[in-house]
């Protein structure tokens, strides 16, 4: 279990929540009684004072005795905010930042995106155990997941293969269950990582129309970078790779096909690793015009 933001947020939620509950159920009553006792204790010293002065002295004594310790005040003040952030981030949506160009032209380096965390089911925070199944990923979905090789790192790719599918990527062409996925040329795109123009193509996966980048003239060597689970389901050749997707797993690829480290290299994504479906760009400080939904 890594000490990531989700775990820190959970600890803050539990600590502030316990203090808030104790304050509501126990501490406030004790402070009120202490304030009333302090107010009553100064009564003999109030003789001869005006009504306004007596009232002021009683209130002052009450406030001093009933004042909450600083740690109780902080926890009680921050708990509603932490509760809101915790619930929003754990069960509804979570923000992510695109760190690379592997999903060009769909997503660019620097895009700040939102991920729907309930569409595929409700999971317990931190341990990510699914407790309420609501749906399953579909072909063409853009998903954020924990990188199987190093689960502490979040990746974002597009789902190409579903459980039971046979995926073939040969000579820069994708085949799903023996059917070629058609690629229609749509001009060129400047790829900033390699400082060159490469071909942009329209592609349809399931119900999703999107664009990919492929350099048909350049060779691309594919090989396993790790001895991943179900490695025996994949066969590598000089011109591509063929894989049978195991149950409970998905085959993912980046839209920037020549510049993406994905299932072609490290295998399949277990369902338990999927964080959610990416669906909205909420900011890009370099290009604010990119704000909006994507496919």
PDB file of C-alpha atoms in Angstrom:
ATOM      1  CA  UNK A   1       0.000   0.000   0.000  1.00  0.00           C
ATOM      2  CA  UNK A   2       1.644   3.244  -1.104  1.00  0.00           C
ATOM      3  CA  UNK A   3       1.472   6.509   0.784  1.00  0.00           C
ATOM      4  CA  UNK A   4      -0.301   8.316  -2.022  1.00  0.00           C
ATOM      5  CA  UNK A   5      -2.793  11.157  -1.924  1.00  0.00           C
ATOM      6  CA  UNK A   6      -5.791   8.816  -1.612  1.00  0.00           C
ATOM      7  CA  UNK A   7      -4.352   7.213   1.530  1.00  0.00           C
ATOM      8  CA  UNK A   8      -3.438  10.573   3.066  1.00  0.00           C
ATOM      9  CA  UNK A   9      -6.931  11.858   2.325  1.00  0.00           C
ATOM     10  CA  UNK A  10      -8.472   8.761   3.927  1.00  0.00           C
ATOM     11  CA  UNK A  11      -6.390   9.227   7.086  1.00  0.00           C
ATOM     12  CA  UNK A  12      -7.368  12.903   7.311  1.00  0.00           C
ATOM     13  CA  UNK A  13     -11.020  11.957   6.775  1.00  0.00           C
ATOM     14  CA  UNK A  14     -10.931   9.366   9.581  1.00  0.00           C
ATOM     15  CA  UNK A  15      -9.042  11.563  12.073  1.00  0.00           C
ATOM     16  CA  UNK A  16     -11.100  14.727  11.512  1.00  0.00           C
ATOM     17  CA  UNK A  17     -14.295  12.668  11.405  1.00  0.00           C
ATOM     18  CA  UNK A  18     -13.589  11.054  14.775  1.00  0.00           C
ATOM     19  CA  UNK A  19     -12.776  14.423  16.358  1.00  0.00           C
ATOM     20  CA  UNK A  20     -15.894  16.005  14.804  1.00  0.00           C
ATOM     21  CA  UNK A  21     -18.125  13.203  16.112  1.00  0.00           C
ATOM     22  CA  UNK A  22     -16.575  13.355  19.592  1.00  0.00           C
ATOM     23  CA  UNK A  23     -17.051  17.110  19.608  1.00  0.00           C
ATOM     24  CA  UNK A  24     -20.739  16.798  18.699  1.00  0.00           C
ATOM     25  CA  UNK A  25     -21.452  13.926  21.104  1.00  0.00           C
ATOM     26  CA  UNK A  26     -19.136  14.646  24.065  1.00  0.00           C
ATOM     27  CA  UNK A  27     -16.866  17.697  23.979  1.00  0.00           C
ATOM     28  CA  UNK A  28     -19.500  20.366  23.352  1.00  0.00           C
ATOM     29  CA  UNK A  29     -21.565  19.245  26.367  1.00  0.00           C
ATOM     30  CA  UNK A  30     -18.471  19.276  28.582  1.00  0.00           C
ATOM     31  CA  UNK A  31     -17.524  22.757  27.382  1.00  0.00           C
ATOM     32  CA  UNK A  32     -21.046  24.031  27.982  1.00  0.00           C
ATOM     33  CA  UNK A  33     -21.047  22.675  31.540  1.00  0.00           C
ATOM     34  CA  UNK A  34     -17.591  24.160  32.146  1.00  0.00           C
ATOM     35  CA  UNK A  35     -18.782  27.516  30.845  1.00  0.00           C
ATOM     36  CA  UNK A  36     -21.884  27.484  33.030  1.00  0.00           C
ATOM     37  CA  UNK A  37     -19.784  26.568  36.072  1.00  0.00           C
ATOM     38  CA  UNK A  38     -17.300  29.377  35.382  1.00  0.00           C
ATOM     39  CA  UNK A  39     -20.145  31.856  34.921  1.00  0.00           C
ATOM     40  CA  UNK A  40     -21.707  30.837  38.223  1.00  0.00           C
ATOM     41  CA  UNK A  41     -18.359  30.945  40.040  1.00  0.00           C
ATOM     42  CA  UNK A  42     -17.887  34.689  39.429  1.00  0.00           C
ATOM     43  CA  UNK A  43     -21.336  35.672  40.694  1.00  0.00           C
ATOM     44  CA  UNK A  44     -20.083  36.852  44.156  1.00  0.00           C
ATOM     45  CA  UNK A  45     -17.653  39.250  42.464  1.00  0.00           C
ATOM     46  CA  UNK A  46     -20.384  40.906  40.406  1.00  0.00           C
ATOM     47  CA  UNK A  47     -22.112  42.641  43.337  1.00  0.00           C
ATOM     48  CA  UNK A  48     -22.457  46.378  42.812  1.00  0.00           C
ATOM     49  CA  UNK A  49     -21.928  46.241  39.031  1.00  0.00           C
ATOM     50  CA  UNK A  50     -24.496  47.386  36.509  1.00  0.00           C
ATOM     51  CA  UNK A  51     -26.650  44.859  34.672  1.00  0.00           C
ATOM     52  CA  UNK A  52     -24.722  45.392  31.452  1.00  0.00           C
ATOM     53  CA  UNK A  53     -21.362  44.856  33.173  1.00  0.00           C
ATOM     54  CA  UNK A  54     -22.593  41.724  34.992  1.00  0.00           C
ATOM     55  CA  UNK A  55     -23.846  40.256  31.716  1.00  0.00           C
ATOM     56  CA  UNK A  56     -20.579  41.060  29.984  1.00  0.00           C
ATOM     57  CA  UNK A  57     -18.471  39.484  32.778  1.00  0.00           C
ATOM     58  CA  UNK A  58     -20.619  36.324  32.818  1.00  0.00           C
ATOM     59  CA  UNK A  59     -20.312  35.942  29.016  1.00  0.00           C
ATOM     60  CA  UNK A  60     -16.565  36.510  29.156  1.00  0.00           C
ATOM     61  CA  UNK A  61     -16.122  33.835  31.831  1.00  0.00           C
ATOM     62  CA  UNK A  62     -18.369  31.430  29.917  1.00  0.00           C
ATOM     63  CA  UNK A  63     -16.488  31.951  26.625  1.00  0.00           C
ATOM     64  CA  UNK A  64     -13.067  31.430  28.207  1.00  0.00           C
ATOM     65  CA  UNK A  65     -14.088  28.219  29.967  1.00  0.00           C
ATOM     66  CA  UNK A  66     -16.059  26.826  27.008  1.00  0.00           C
ATOM     67  CA  UNK A  67     -13.434  27.579  24.352  1.00  0.00           C
ATOM     68  CA  UNK A  68     -12.564  24.512  22.261  1.00  0.00           C
ATOM     69  CA  UNK A  69      -8.893  23.448  22.024  1.00  0.00           C
ATOM     70  CA  UNK A  70      -7.200  24.504  18.792  1.00  0.00           C
ATOM     71  CA  UNK A  71      -6.998  20.932  17.466  1.00  0.00           C
ATOM     72  CA  UNK A  72     -10.724  20.429  17.958  1.00  0.00           C
ATOM     73  CA  UNK A  73     -11.481  23.713  16.173  1.00  0.00           C
ATOM     74  CA  UNK A  74      -9.262  22.793  13.221  1.00  0.00           C
ATOM     75  CA  UNK A  75     -10.665  19.277  12.862  1.00  0.00           C
ATOM     76  CA  UNK A  76     -14.274  20.420  13.190  1.00  0.00           C
ATOM     77  CA  UNK A  77     -13.707  23.190  10.633  1.00  0.00           C
ATOM     78  CA  UNK A  78     -11.906  21.055   8.041  1.00  0.00           C
ATOM     79  CA  UNK A  79     -13.990  17.878   8.341  1.00  0.00           C
ATOM     80  CA  UNK A  80     -16.874  19.028   6.055  1.00  0.00           C
ATOM     81  CA  UNK A  81     -14.366  20.108   3.387  1.00  0.00           C
ATOM     82  CA  UNK A  82     -12.394  16.870   3.635  1.00  0.00           C
ATOM     83  CA  UNK A  83     -15.620  14.852   3.553  1.00  0.00           C
ATOM     84  CA  UNK A  84     -16.708  16.602   0.346  1.00  0.00           C
ATOM     85  CA  UNK A  85     -13.338  16.133  -1.379  1.00  0.00           C
ATOM     86  CA  UNK A  86     -13.041  12.530  -0.194  1.00  0.00           C
ATOM     87  CA  UNK A  87     -16.513  11.557  -1.447  1.00  0.00           C
ATOM     88  CA  UNK A  88     -16.100  13.423  -4.744  1.00  0.00           C
ATOM     89  CA  UNK A  89     -12.664  11.996  -5.501  1.00  0.00           C
ATOM     90  CA  UNK A  90     -13.356   8.464  -4.285  1.00  0.00           C
ATOM     91  CA  UNK A  91     -16.764   7.789  -5.807  1.00  0.00           C
ATOM     92  CA  UNK A  92     -17.595  10.371  -8.493  1.00  0.00           C
ATOM     93  CA  UNK A  93     -14.777  12.062 -10.432  1.00  0.00           C
ATOM     94  CA  UNK A  94     -11.027  12.423 -10.054  1.00  0.00           C
ATOM     95  CA  UNK A  95      -8.708  14.862 -11.851  1.00  0.00           C
ATOM     96  CA  UNK A  96      -5.599  13.724 -13.696  1.00  0.00           C
ATOM     97  CA  UNK A  97      -2.908  15.405 -15.762  1.00  0.00           C
ATOM     98  CA  UNK A  98      -1.764  13.974 -19.092  1.00  0.00           C
ATOM     99  CA  UNK A  99       2.038  13.563 -18.731  1.00  0.00           C
ATOM    100  CA  UNK A 100       3.025  12.502 -22.258  1.00  0.00           C
ATOM    101  CA  UNK A 101       2.067  12.428 -25.922  1.00  0.00           C
ATOM    102  CA  UNK A 102       1.091   8.745 -26.078  1.00  0.00           C
ATOM    103  CA  UNK A 103      -2.597   9.647 -26.605  1.00  0.00           C
ATOM    104  CA  UNK A 104      -2.058  12.237 -29.344  1.00  0.00           C
ATOM    105  CA  UNK A 105      -4.005  13.603 -31.127  1.00  0.00           C
ATOM    106  CA  UNK A 106      -6.893  12.904 -28.701  1.00  0.00           C
ATOM    107  CA  UNK A 107      -5.114  14.101 -25.562  1.00  0.00           C
ATOM    108  CA  UNK A 108      -2.059  16.311 -25.375  1.00  0.00           C
ATOM    109  CA  UNK A 109       0.703  16.680 -22.823  1.00  0.00           C
ATOM    110  CA  UNK A 110      -0.613  19.136 -20.227  1.00  0.00           C
ATOM    111  CA  UNK A 111      -4.319  18.392 -20.612  1.00  0.00           C
ATOM    112  CA  UNK A 112      -6.066  18.311 -17.234  1.00  0.00           C
ATOM    113  CA  UNK A 113      -8.836  15.736 -17.423  1.00  0.00           C
ATOM    114  CA  UNK A 114     -11.674  14.355 -15.322  1.00  0.00           C
ATOM    115  CA  UNK A 115     -12.206  10.627 -14.836  1.00  0.00           C
ATOM    116  CA  UNK A 116     -15.611   9.099 -14.140  1.00  0.00           C
ATOM    117  CA  UNK A 117     -15.071   6.740 -11.188  1.00  0.00           C
ATOM    118  CA  UNK A 118     -18.573   5.265 -10.806  1.00  0.00           C
ATOM    119  CA  UNK A 119     -19.417   4.222 -14.380  1.00  0.00           C
ATOM    120  CA  UNK A 120     -17.695   0.845 -14.034  1.00  0.00           C
ATOM    121  CA  UNK A 121     -18.702   0.303 -10.398  1.00  0.00           C
ATOM    122  CA  UNK A 122     -18.238   1.663  -6.883  1.00  0.00           C
ATOM    123  CA  UNK A 123     -14.886   0.781  -5.327  1.00  0.00           C
ATOM    124  CA  UNK A 124     -13.593   1.121  -1.789  1.00  0.00           C
ATOM    125  CA  UNK A 125     -11.026   3.934  -1.549  1.00  0.00           C
ATOM    126  CA  UNK A 126      -7.298   3.102  -1.338  1.00  0.00           C
ATOM    127  CA  UNK A 127      -7.715  -0.695  -1.696  1.00  0.00           C
ATOM    128  CA  UNK A 128      -9.841  -0.209  -4.860  1.00  0.00           C
ATOM    129  CA  UNK A 129     -12.013  -3.254  -4.228  1.00  0.00           C
ATOM    130  CA  UNK A 130     -15.215  -3.153  -6.301  1.00  0.00           C
ATOM    131  CA  UNK A 131     -18.273  -3.477  -4.058  1.00  0.00           C
ATOM    132  CA  UNK A 132     -21.091  -2.416  -6.397  1.00  0.00           C
ATOM    133  CA  UNK A 133     -20.726  -3.435 -10.082  1.00  0.00           C
ATOM    134  CA  UNK A 134     -22.433  -0.889 -12.339  1.00  0.00           C
ATOM    135  CA  UNK A 135     -20.927  -1.519 -15.775  1.00  0.00           C
ATOM    136  CA  UNK A 136     -17.904  -2.739 -17.695  1.00  0.00           C
ATOM    137  CA  UNK A 137     -15.442  -0.945 -19.975  1.00  0.00           C
ATOM    138  CA  UNK A 138     -16.378  -0.902 -23.658  1.00  0.00           C
ATOM    139  CA  UNK A 139     -14.203  -1.016 -26.730  1.00  0.00           C
ATOM    140  CA  UNK A 140     -13.041   2.503 -27.565  1.00  0.00           C
ATOM    141  CA  UNK A 141     -13.237   3.860 -24.000  1.00  0.00           C
ATOM    142  CA  UNK A 142     -10.309   5.991 -22.833  1.00  0.00           C
ATOM    143  CA  UNK A 143      -9.440   4.742 -19.347  1.00  0.00           C
ATOM    144  CA  UNK A 144      -7.071   5.593 -16.535  1.00  0.00           C
ATOM    145  CA  UNK A 145      -5.577   2.547 -14.818  1.00  0.00           C
ATOM    146  CA  UNK A 146      -2.774   1.510 -12.521  1.00  0.00           C
ATOM    147  CA  UNK A 147       0.181   0.416 -14.640  1.00  0.00           C
ATOM    148  CA  UNK A 148       0.404  -3.378 -14.147  1.00  0.00           C
ATOM    149  CA  UNK A 149       4.213  -3.353 -14.205  1.00  0.00           C
ATOM    150  CA  UNK A 150       4.375  -0.638 -11.503  1.00  0.00           C
ATOM    151  CA  UNK A 151       0.926  -0.157  -9.876  1.00  0.00           C
ATOM    152  CA  UNK A 152       1.968   3.077  -8.175  1.00  0.00           C
ATOM    153  CA  UNK A 153       1.906   4.817 -11.577  1.00  0.00           C
ATOM    154  CA  UNK A 154      -1.307   5.820 -13.389  1.00  0.00           C
ATOM    155  CA  UNK A 155      -1.532   5.288 -17.151  1.00  0.00           C
ATOM    156  CA  UNK A 156      -4.133   6.398 -19.676  1.00  0.00           C
ATOM    157  CA  UNK A 157      -4.868   4.455 -22.883  1.00  0.00           C
ATOM    158  CA  UNK A 158      -7.763   3.403 -25.111  1.00  0.00           C
ATOM    159  CA  UNK A 159      -9.413   0.010 -24.712  1.00  0.00           C
ATOM    160  CA  UNK A 160      -8.925  -2.036 -27.870  1.00  0.00           C
ATOM    161  CA  UNK A 161      -9.499  -5.623 -26.747  1.00  0.00           C
ATOM    162  CA  UNK A 162     -12.175  -7.002 -24.424  1.00  0.00           C
ATOM    163  CA  UNK A 163     -11.984 -10.304 -22.515  1.00  0.00           C
ATOM    164  CA  UNK A 164     -11.916 -13.186 -25.003  1.00  0.00           C
ATOM    165  CA  UNK A 165     -10.898 -11.046 -28.006  1.00  0.00           C
ATOM    166  CA  UNK A 166      -8.070 -11.970 -30.334  1.00  0.00           C
ATOM    167  CA  UNK A 167      -5.970  -8.893 -31.081  1.00  0.00           C
ATOM    168  CA  UNK A 168      -3.471  -8.732 -33.925  1.00  0.00           C
ATOM    169  CA  UNK A 169      -1.306  -5.700 -34.629  1.00  0.00           C
ATOM    170  CA  UNK A 170       0.648  -6.420 -37.801  1.00  0.00           C
ATOM    171  CA  UNK A 171       2.428  -3.976 -40.130  1.00  0.00           C
ATOM    172  CA  UNK A 172       0.821  -0.994 -38.361  1.00  0.00           C
ATOM    173  CA  UNK A 173      -2.679  -2.436 -38.938  1.00  0.00           C
ATOM    174  CA  UNK A 174      -5.051  -3.542 -36.179  1.00  0.00           C
ATOM    175  CA  UNK A 175      -7.224  -6.659 -36.412  1.00  0.00           C
ATOM    176  CA  UNK A 176      -9.880  -7.596 -33.850  1.00  0.00           C
ATOM    177  CA  UNK A 177     -11.237 -11.140 -33.975  1.00  0.00           C
ATOM    178  CA  UNK A 178     -10.012 -11.483 -37.541  1.00  0.00           C
ATOM    179  CA  UNK A 179     -11.595  -8.222 -38.743  1.00  0.00           C
ATOM    180  CA  UNK A 180      -9.374  -5.381 -39.913  1.00  0.00           C
ATOM    181  CA  UNK A 181     -10.012  -2.049 -38.210  1.00  0.00           C
ATOM    182  CA  UNK A 182     -10.190   0.415 -41.071  1.00  0.00           C
ATOM    183  CA  UNK A 183      -7.919   3.452 -40.992  1.00  0.00           C
ATOM    184  CA  UNK A 184      -8.867   6.459 -43.163  1.00  0.00           C
ATOM    185  CA  UNK A 185      -6.159   9.061 -43.829  1.00  0.00           C
ATOM    186  CA  UNK A 186      -7.009  12.551 -42.577  1.00  0.00           C
ATOM    187  CA  UNK A 187      -3.925  14.627 -43.305  1.00  0.00           C
ATOM    188  CA  UNK A 188      -0.818  15.036 -41.155  1.00  0.00           C
ATOM    189  CA  UNK A 189      -0.174  15.959 -37.534  1.00  0.00           C
ATOM    190  CA  UNK A 190       2.911  17.565 -36.016  1.00  0.00           C
ATOM    191  CA  UNK A 191       4.248  15.192 -33.378  1.00  0.00           C
ATOM    192  CA  UNK A 192       6.144  17.391 -30.881  1.00  0.00           C
ATOM    193  CA  UNK A 193       8.033  14.553 -29.163  1.00  0.00           C
ATOM    194  CA  UNK A 194       9.780  13.654 -32.430  1.00  0.00           C
ATOM    195  CA  UNK A 195       9.494  17.116 -34.028  1.00  0.00           C
ATOM    196  CA  UNK A 196       8.056  15.704 -37.238  1.00  0.00           C
ATOM    197  CA  UNK A 197       4.807  15.375 -39.159  1.00  0.00           C
ATOM    198  CA  UNK A 198       3.193  11.940 -39.198  1.00  0.00           C
ATOM    199  CA  UNK A 199       0.006  10.551 -40.666  1.00  0.00           C
ATOM    200  CA  UNK A 200      -3.313  11.171 -38.935  1.00  0.00           C
ATOM    201  CA  UNK A 201      -6.057   8.587 -39.472  1.00  0.00           C
ATOM    202  CA  UNK A 202      -9.708   8.206 -38.536  1.00  0.00           C
ATOM    203  CA  UNK A 203     -10.544   4.941 -36.789  1.00  0.00           C
ATOM    204  CA  UNK A 204     -13.666   3.424 -35.212  1.00  0.00           C
ATOM    205  CA  UNK A 205     -13.554   1.118 -32.196  1.00  0.00           C
ATOM    206  CA  UNK A 206     -16.962  -0.096 -31.112  1.00  0.00           C
ATOM    207  CA  UNK A 207     -19.205   2.976 -31.117  1.00  0.00           C
ATOM    208  CA  UNK A 208     -16.326   5.425 -30.783  1.00  0.00           C
ATOM    209  CA  UNK A 209     -14.952   7.402 -33.742  1.00  0.00           C
ATOM    210  CA  UNK A 210     -11.536   8.834 -32.970  1.00  0.00           C
ATOM    211  CA  UNK A 211      -8.197   9.707 -34.543  1.00  0.00           C
ATOM    212  CA  UNK A 212      -4.837   8.003 -34.321  1.00  0.00           C
ATOM    213  CA  UNK A 213      -1.294   8.802 -35.407  1.00  0.00           C
ATOM    214  CA  UNK A 214       0.662   6.244 -37.447  1.00  0.00           C
ATOM    215  CA  UNK A 215       3.842   6.556 -39.457  1.00  0.00           C
ATOM    216  CA  UNK A 216       3.289   3.906 -42.124  1.00  0.00           C
ATOM    217  CA  UNK A 217       6.789   4.367 -43.573  1.00  0.00           C
ATOM    218  CA  UNK A 218       8.730   3.773 -40.349  1.00  0.00           C
ATOM    219  CA  UNK A 219       9.329   0.359 -38.853  1.00  0.00           C
ATOM    220  CA  UNK A 220       8.307  -0.418 -35.284  1.00  0.00           C
ATOM    221  CA  UNK A 221       9.819  -3.296 -33.379  1.00  0.00           C
ATOM    222  CA  UNK A 222       7.487  -4.857 -30.824  1.00  0.00           C
ATOM    223  CA  UNK A 223       8.780  -6.962 -27.956  1.00  0.00           C
ATOM    224  CA  UNK A 224       7.802  -7.777 -24.388  1.00  0.00           C
ATOM    225  CA  UNK A 225       9.521  -5.576 -21.829  1.00  0.00           C
ATOM    226  CA  UNK A 226       8.505  -7.802 -18.906  1.00  0.00           C
ATOM    227  CA  UNK A 227       7.431 -11.376 -18.236  1.00  0.00           C
ATOM    228  CA  UNK A 228       3.863 -10.274 -17.598  1.00  0.00           C
ATOM    229  CA  UNK A 229       0.929 -12.478 -16.485  1.00  0.00           C
ATOM    230  CA  UNK A 230      -0.585 -14.505 -19.371  1.00  0.00           C
ATOM    231  CA  UNK A 231       2.563 -13.925 -21.425  1.00  0.00           C
ATOM    232  CA  UNK A 232       1.790 -17.248 -23.128  1.00  0.00           C
ATOM    233  CA  UNK A 233      -1.308 -15.607 -24.685  1.00  0.00           C
ATOM    234  CA  UNK A 234       0.873 -13.441 -26.940  1.00  0.00           C
ATOM    235  CA  UNK A 235       3.105 -14.330 -29.875  1.00  0.00           C
ATOM    236  CA  UNK A 236       5.623 -11.800 -31.159  1.00  0.00           C
ATOM    237  CA  UNK A 237       6.919 -11.635 -34.714  1.00  0.00           C
ATOM    238  CA  UNK A 238       9.169  -9.282 -36.652  1.00  0.00           C
ATOM    239  CA  UNK A 239       6.143  -7.417 -38.049  1.00  0.00           C
ATOM    240  CA  UNK A 240       3.827  -7.343 -35.026  1.00  0.00           C
ATOM    241  CA  UNK A 241       2.138  -9.165 -32.164  1.00  0.00           C
ATOM    242  CA  UNK A 242      -0.906 -11.403 -31.700  1.00  0.00           C
ATOM    243  CA  UNK A 243      -2.664 -11.752 -28.322  1.00  0.00           C
ATOM    244  CA  UNK A 244      -5.665 -13.540 -26.851  1.00  0.00           C
ATOM    245  CA  UNK A 245      -7.182 -11.363 -24.108  1.00  0.00           C
ATOM    246  CA  UNK A 246      -7.800 -13.396 -20.915  1.00  0.00           C
ATOM    247  CA  UNK A 247     -10.995 -13.135 -18.872  1.00  0.00           C
ATOM    248  CA  UNK A 248     -11.110 -10.193 -16.499  1.00  0.00           C
ATOM    249  CA  UNK A 249      -8.464  -8.317 -18.504  1.00  0.00           C
ATOM    250  CA  UNK A 250      -8.275  -5.720 -21.287  1.00  0.00           C
ATOM    251  CA  UNK A 251      -5.891  -4.927 -24.138  1.00  0.00           C
ATOM    252  CA  UNK A 252      -5.120  -1.193 -24.366  1.00  0.00           C
ATOM    253  CA  UNK A 253      -3.244   0.988 -26.837  1.00  0.00           C
ATOM    254  CA  UNK A 254      -2.314   4.636 -27.129  1.00  0.00           C
ATOM    255  CA  UNK A 255      -3.714   6.668 -30.031  1.00  0.00           C
ATOM    256  CA  UNK A 256      -0.148   7.676 -30.899  1.00  0.00           C
ATOM    257  CA  UNK A 257       0.580   4.161 -32.126  1.00  0.00           C
ATOM    258  CA  UNK A 258       4.313   4.626 -32.769  1.00  0.00           C
ATOM    259  CA  UNK A 259       4.989   6.432 -29.497  1.00  0.00           C
ATOM    260  CA  UNK A 260       3.006   4.557 -26.850  1.00  0.00           C
ATOM    261  CA  UNK A 261       4.134   1.991 -24.289  1.00  0.00           C
ATOM    262  CA  UNK A 262       1.021  -0.154 -24.012  1.00  0.00           C
ATOM    263  CA  UNK A 263      -0.363  -3.711 -24.013  1.00  0.00           C
ATOM    264  CA  UNK A 264       1.724  -4.559 -27.062  1.00  0.00           C
ATOM    265  CA  UNK A 265       4.777  -4.364 -24.803  1.00  0.00           C
ATOM    266  CA  UNK A 266       3.678  -5.204 -21.237  1.00  0.00           C
ATOM    267  CA  UNK A 267       0.494  -7.239 -21.570  1.00  0.00           C
ATOM    268  CA  UNK A 268      -3.033  -6.923 -20.252  1.00  0.00           C
ATOM    269  CA  UNK A 269      -4.784  -4.608 -17.789  1.00  0.00           C
ATOM    270  CA  UNK A 270      -6.675  -6.435 -15.011  1.00  0.00           C
ATOM    271  CA  UNK A 271     -10.169  -5.108 -14.344  1.00  0.00           C
ATOM    272  CA  UNK A 272      -9.179  -4.383 -10.737  1.00  0.00           C
ATOM    273  CA  UNK A 273      -6.513  -1.916 -11.979  1.00  0.00           C
ATOM    274  CA  UNK A 274      -8.970   0.311 -13.843  1.00  0.00           C
ATOM    275  CA  UNK A 275      -9.600   3.641 -12.094  1.00  0.00           C
ATOM    276  CA  UNK A 276     -12.309   4.979 -14.419  1.00  0.00           C
ATOM    277  CA  UNK A 277     -13.241   6.377 -17.817  1.00  0.00           C
ATOM    278  CA  UNK A 278     -11.699   9.680 -18.887  1.00  0.00           C
ATOM    279  CA  UNK A 279     -14.334  11.934 -20.408  1.00  0.00           C
ATOM    280  CA  UNK A 280     -13.579  15.668 -20.088  1.00  0.00           C
ATOM    281  CA  UNK A 281     -10.698  18.117 -20.491  1.00  0.00           C
ATOM    282  CA  UNK A 282     -11.300  20.762 -17.849  1.00  0.00           C
ATOM    283  CA  UNK A 283      -8.180  22.826 -18.502  1.00  0.00           C
ATOM    284  CA  UNK A 284      -5.047  23.161 -20.589  1.00  0.00           C
ATOM    285  CA  UNK A 285      -3.136  26.277 -19.572  1.00  0.00           C
ATOM    286  CA  UNK A 286      -1.261  26.390 -22.889  1.00  0.00           C
ATOM    287  CA  UNK A 287      -4.412  25.910 -25.004  1.00  0.00           C
ATOM    288  CA  UNK A 288      -7.612  26.845 -23.110  1.00  0.00           C
ATOM    289  CA  UNK A 289      -9.596  26.162 -26.289  1.00  0.00           C
ATOM    290  CA  UNK A 290      -9.116  22.425 -25.706  1.00  0.00           C
ATOM    291  CA  UNK A 291     -11.569  22.452 -22.786  1.00  0.00           C
ATOM    292  CA  UNK A 292     -14.467  20.076 -23.418  1.00  0.00           C
ATOM    293  CA  UNK A 293     -15.382  16.453 -24.045  1.00  0.00           C
ATOM    294  CA  UNK A 294     -13.388  14.091 -26.230  1.00  0.00           C
ATOM    295  CA  UNK A 295     -13.799  10.646 -27.764  1.00  0.00           C
TER     296      UNK A 295
END
